[in-house]
Short mmCIF file of C-alpha atoms in Angstrom, two decimals:
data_model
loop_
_atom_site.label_atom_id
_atom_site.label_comp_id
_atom_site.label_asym_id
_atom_site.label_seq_id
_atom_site.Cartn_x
_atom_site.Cartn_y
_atom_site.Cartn_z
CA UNK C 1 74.80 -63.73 -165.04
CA UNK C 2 72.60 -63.54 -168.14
CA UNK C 3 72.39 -66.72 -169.84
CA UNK C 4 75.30 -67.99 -167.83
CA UNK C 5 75.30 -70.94 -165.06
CA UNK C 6 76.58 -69.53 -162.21
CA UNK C 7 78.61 -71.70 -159.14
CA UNK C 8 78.39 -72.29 -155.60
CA UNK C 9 81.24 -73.75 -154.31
CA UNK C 10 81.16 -75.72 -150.93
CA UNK C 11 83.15 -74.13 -148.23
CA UNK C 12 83.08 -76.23 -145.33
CA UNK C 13 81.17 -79.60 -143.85
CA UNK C 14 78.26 -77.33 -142.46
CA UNK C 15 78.08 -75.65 -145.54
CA UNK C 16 75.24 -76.36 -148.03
CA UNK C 17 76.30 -78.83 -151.53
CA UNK C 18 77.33 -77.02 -154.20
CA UNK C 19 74.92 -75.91 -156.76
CA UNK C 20 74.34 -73.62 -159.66
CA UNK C 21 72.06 -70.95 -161.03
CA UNK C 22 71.24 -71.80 -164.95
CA UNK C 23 68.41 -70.61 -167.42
CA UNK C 24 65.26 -72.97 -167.23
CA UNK C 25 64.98 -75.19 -170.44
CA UNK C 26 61.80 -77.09 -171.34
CA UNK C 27 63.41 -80.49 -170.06
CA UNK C 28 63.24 -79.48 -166.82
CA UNK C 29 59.65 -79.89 -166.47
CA UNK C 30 59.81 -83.19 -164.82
CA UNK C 31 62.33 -81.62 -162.20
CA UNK C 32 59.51 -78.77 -162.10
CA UNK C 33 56.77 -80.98 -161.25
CA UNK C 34 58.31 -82.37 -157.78
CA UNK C 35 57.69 -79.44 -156.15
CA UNK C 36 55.12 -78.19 -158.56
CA UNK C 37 52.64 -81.09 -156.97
CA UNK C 38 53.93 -80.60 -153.75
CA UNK C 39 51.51 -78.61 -151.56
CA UNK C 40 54.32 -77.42 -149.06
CA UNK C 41 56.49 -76.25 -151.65
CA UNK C 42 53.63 -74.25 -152.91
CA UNK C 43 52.23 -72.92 -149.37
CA UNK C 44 53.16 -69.30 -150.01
CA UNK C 45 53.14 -69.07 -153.71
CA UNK C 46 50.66 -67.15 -155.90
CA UNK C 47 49.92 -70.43 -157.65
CA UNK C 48 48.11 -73.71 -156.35
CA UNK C 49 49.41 -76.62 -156.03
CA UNK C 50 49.11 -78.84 -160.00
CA UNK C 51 47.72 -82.01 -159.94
CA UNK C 52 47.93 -82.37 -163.64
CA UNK C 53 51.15 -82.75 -166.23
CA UNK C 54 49.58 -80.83 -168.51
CA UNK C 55 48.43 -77.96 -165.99
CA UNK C 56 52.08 -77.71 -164.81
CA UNK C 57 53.64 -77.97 -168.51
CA UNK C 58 50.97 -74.74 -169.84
CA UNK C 59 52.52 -72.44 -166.34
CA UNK C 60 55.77 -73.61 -167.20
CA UNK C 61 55.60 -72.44 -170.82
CA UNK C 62 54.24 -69.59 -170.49
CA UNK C 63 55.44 -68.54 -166.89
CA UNK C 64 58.91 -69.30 -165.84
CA UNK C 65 60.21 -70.04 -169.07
CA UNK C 66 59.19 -66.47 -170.44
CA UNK C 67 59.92 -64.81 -167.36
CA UNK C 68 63.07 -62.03 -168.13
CA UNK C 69 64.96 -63.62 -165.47
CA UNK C 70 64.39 -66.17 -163.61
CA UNK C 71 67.30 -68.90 -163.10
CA UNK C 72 66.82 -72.70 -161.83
CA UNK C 73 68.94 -73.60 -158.43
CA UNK C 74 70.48 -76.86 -159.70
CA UNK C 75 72.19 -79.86 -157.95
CA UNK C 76 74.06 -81.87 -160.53
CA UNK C 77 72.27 -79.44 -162.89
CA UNK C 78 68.69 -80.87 -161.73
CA UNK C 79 66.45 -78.23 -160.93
CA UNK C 80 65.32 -78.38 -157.45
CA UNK C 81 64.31 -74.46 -156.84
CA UNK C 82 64.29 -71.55 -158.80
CA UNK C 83 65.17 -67.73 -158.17
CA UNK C 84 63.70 -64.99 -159.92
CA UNK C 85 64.27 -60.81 -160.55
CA UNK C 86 61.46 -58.77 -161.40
CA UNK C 87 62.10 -55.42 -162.50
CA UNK C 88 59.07 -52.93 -162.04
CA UNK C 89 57.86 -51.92 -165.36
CA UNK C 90 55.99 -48.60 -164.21
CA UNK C 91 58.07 -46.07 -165.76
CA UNK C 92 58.44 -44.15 -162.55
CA UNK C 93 59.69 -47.31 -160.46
CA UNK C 94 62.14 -48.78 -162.69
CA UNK C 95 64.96 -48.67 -160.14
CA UNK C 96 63.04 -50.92 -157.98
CA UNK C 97 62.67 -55.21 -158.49
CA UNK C 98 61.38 -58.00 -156.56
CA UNK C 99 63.53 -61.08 -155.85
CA UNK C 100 61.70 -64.58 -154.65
CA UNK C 101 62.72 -68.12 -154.66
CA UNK C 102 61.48 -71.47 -153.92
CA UNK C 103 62.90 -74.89 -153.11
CA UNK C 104 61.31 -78.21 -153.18
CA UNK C 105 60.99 -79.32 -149.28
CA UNK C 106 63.44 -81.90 -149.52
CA UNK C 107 66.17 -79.25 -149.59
CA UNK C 108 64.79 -76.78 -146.79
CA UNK C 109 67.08 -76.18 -144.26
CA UNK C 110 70.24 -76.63 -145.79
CA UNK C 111 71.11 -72.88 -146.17
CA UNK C 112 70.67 -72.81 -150.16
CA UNK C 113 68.50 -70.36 -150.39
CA UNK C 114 70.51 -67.84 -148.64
CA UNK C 115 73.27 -68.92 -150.96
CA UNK C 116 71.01 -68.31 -154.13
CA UNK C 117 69.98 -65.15 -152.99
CA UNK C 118 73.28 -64.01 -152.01
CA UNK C 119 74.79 -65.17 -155.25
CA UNK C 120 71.93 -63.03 -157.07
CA UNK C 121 73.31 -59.92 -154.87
CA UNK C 122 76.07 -60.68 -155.44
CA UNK C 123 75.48 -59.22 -159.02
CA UNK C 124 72.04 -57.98 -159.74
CA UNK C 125 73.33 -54.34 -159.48
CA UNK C 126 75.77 -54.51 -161.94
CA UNK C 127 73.59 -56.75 -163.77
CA UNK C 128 70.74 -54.04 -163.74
CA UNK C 129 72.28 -50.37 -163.63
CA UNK C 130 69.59 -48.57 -162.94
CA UNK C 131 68.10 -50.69 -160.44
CA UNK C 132 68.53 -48.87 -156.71
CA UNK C 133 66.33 -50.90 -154.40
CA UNK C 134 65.91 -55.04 -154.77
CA UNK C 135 63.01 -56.01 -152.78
CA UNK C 136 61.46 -59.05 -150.99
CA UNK C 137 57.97 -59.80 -149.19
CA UNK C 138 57.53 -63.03 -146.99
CA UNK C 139 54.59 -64.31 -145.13
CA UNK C 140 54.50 -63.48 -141.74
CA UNK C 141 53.88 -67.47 -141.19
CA UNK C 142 57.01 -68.39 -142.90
CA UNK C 143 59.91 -67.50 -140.57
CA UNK C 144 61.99 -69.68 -143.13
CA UNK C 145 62.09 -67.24 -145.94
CA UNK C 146 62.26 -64.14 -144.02
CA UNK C 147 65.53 -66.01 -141.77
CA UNK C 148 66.74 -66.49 -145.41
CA UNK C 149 66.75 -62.55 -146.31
CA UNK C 150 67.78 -61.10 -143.29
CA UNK C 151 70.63 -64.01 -143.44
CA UNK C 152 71.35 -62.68 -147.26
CA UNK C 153 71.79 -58.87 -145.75
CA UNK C 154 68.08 -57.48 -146.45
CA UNK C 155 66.58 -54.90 -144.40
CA UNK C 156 63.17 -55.75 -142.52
CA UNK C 157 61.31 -52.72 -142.94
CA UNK C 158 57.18 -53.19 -142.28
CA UNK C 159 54.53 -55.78 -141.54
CA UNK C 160 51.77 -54.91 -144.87
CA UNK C 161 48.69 -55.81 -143.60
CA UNK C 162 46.39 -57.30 -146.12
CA UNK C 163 48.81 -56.94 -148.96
CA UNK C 164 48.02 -59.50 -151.49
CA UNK C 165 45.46 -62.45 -151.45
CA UNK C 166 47.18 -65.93 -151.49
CA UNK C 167 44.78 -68.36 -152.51
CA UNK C 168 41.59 -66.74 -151.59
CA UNK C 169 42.88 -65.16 -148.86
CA UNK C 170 44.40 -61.58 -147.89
CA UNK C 171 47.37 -61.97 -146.27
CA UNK C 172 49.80 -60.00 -144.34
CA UNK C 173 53.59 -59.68 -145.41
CA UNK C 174 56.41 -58.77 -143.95
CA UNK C 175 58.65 -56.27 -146.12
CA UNK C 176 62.04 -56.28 -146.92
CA UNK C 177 64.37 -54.30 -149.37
CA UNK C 178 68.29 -54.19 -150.17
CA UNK C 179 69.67 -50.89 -151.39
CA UNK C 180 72.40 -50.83 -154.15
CA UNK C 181 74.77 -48.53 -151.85
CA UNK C 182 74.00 -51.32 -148.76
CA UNK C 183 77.01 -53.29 -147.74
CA UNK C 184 76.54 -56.87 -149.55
CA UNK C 185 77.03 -59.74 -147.54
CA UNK C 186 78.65 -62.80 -149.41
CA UNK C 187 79.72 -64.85 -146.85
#
């Protein structure tokens, strides 16, 4: 999937619009900034919400576009979410990585998130040898994303109290974790 755009094909009427996974390029910024300034989008991300081009265009730079893989969830190859792998870089935890994605609130609800993370499954292993256990934390106030992994075939596994702080604020998480010998579901 490296490099490559990557297709989901629409199955059905009740089935979300086909869409692909691609590379971020610069010109996607402006894409980038609709859910960028949108405070929902950004509810449950590390980052606040920019209310300045320039602001956005520095994180974008130096954040998703240098991030070792991190794809753009496209509709007629606009940018309207993005899905990222993070590979632990402790040398004793390398066969562990995070996955987390994000849509702009337009496109809740429509099932492409499970899709994107299901396509990323759907080859991540293979993708990353070594890697054993892919990983996921949600917010224990966003039902949403933790439907989305238990829809894409993670395992809930632990409420972490206090885990991280989001915006000034510890919060608890809800853990969740896919194995590499766990049955894939790409349905």
């Amino acid at each position: 999937m490296e490099g490559e755009i990557v297709h989901a094909e629409d199955k059905g009427d009740n089935r979300p619009p086909d869409f692909t996974l691609r590379p971020f390029h610069l010109y996607d910024i402006d894409d980038f900034m609709v859910r960028a300034t949108d405070d929902r989008a950004s509810r449950f991300l590390q980052w606040d919400t920019f209310v300045s081009r320039e602001a956005a265009l520095s994180y974008f730079k130096n954040r998703v576009l240098s991030h070792p893989w991190r794809r753009a969830i496209c509709l007629q190859d606009r940018p309207i979410g993005a899905i990222s792998v993070s590979p632990e870089s402790a040398d004793n935890s390398q066969f562990r990585a995070s996955i987390g994605y994000v849509l702009a609130p337009g496109y809740w609800g429509r099932g492409i998130a499970t899709r994107a993370v299901k396509m990323v499954v759907s080859t991540i292993f293979d993708e990353f040898p070594q890697l054993e256990r892919l990983e996921a934390v949600a917010d224990v106030e966003n039902p949403a994303s933790q439907r989305v992994l238990e829809k894409a075939g993670f395992v809930r596994e632990a409420v972490l109290r206090k885990y991280f702080i989001l915006k000034g604020t510890p919060r608890d998480v809800v853990m969740y974790s896919l194995l590499a010998a766990d049955p894939k579901r790409l349905d």
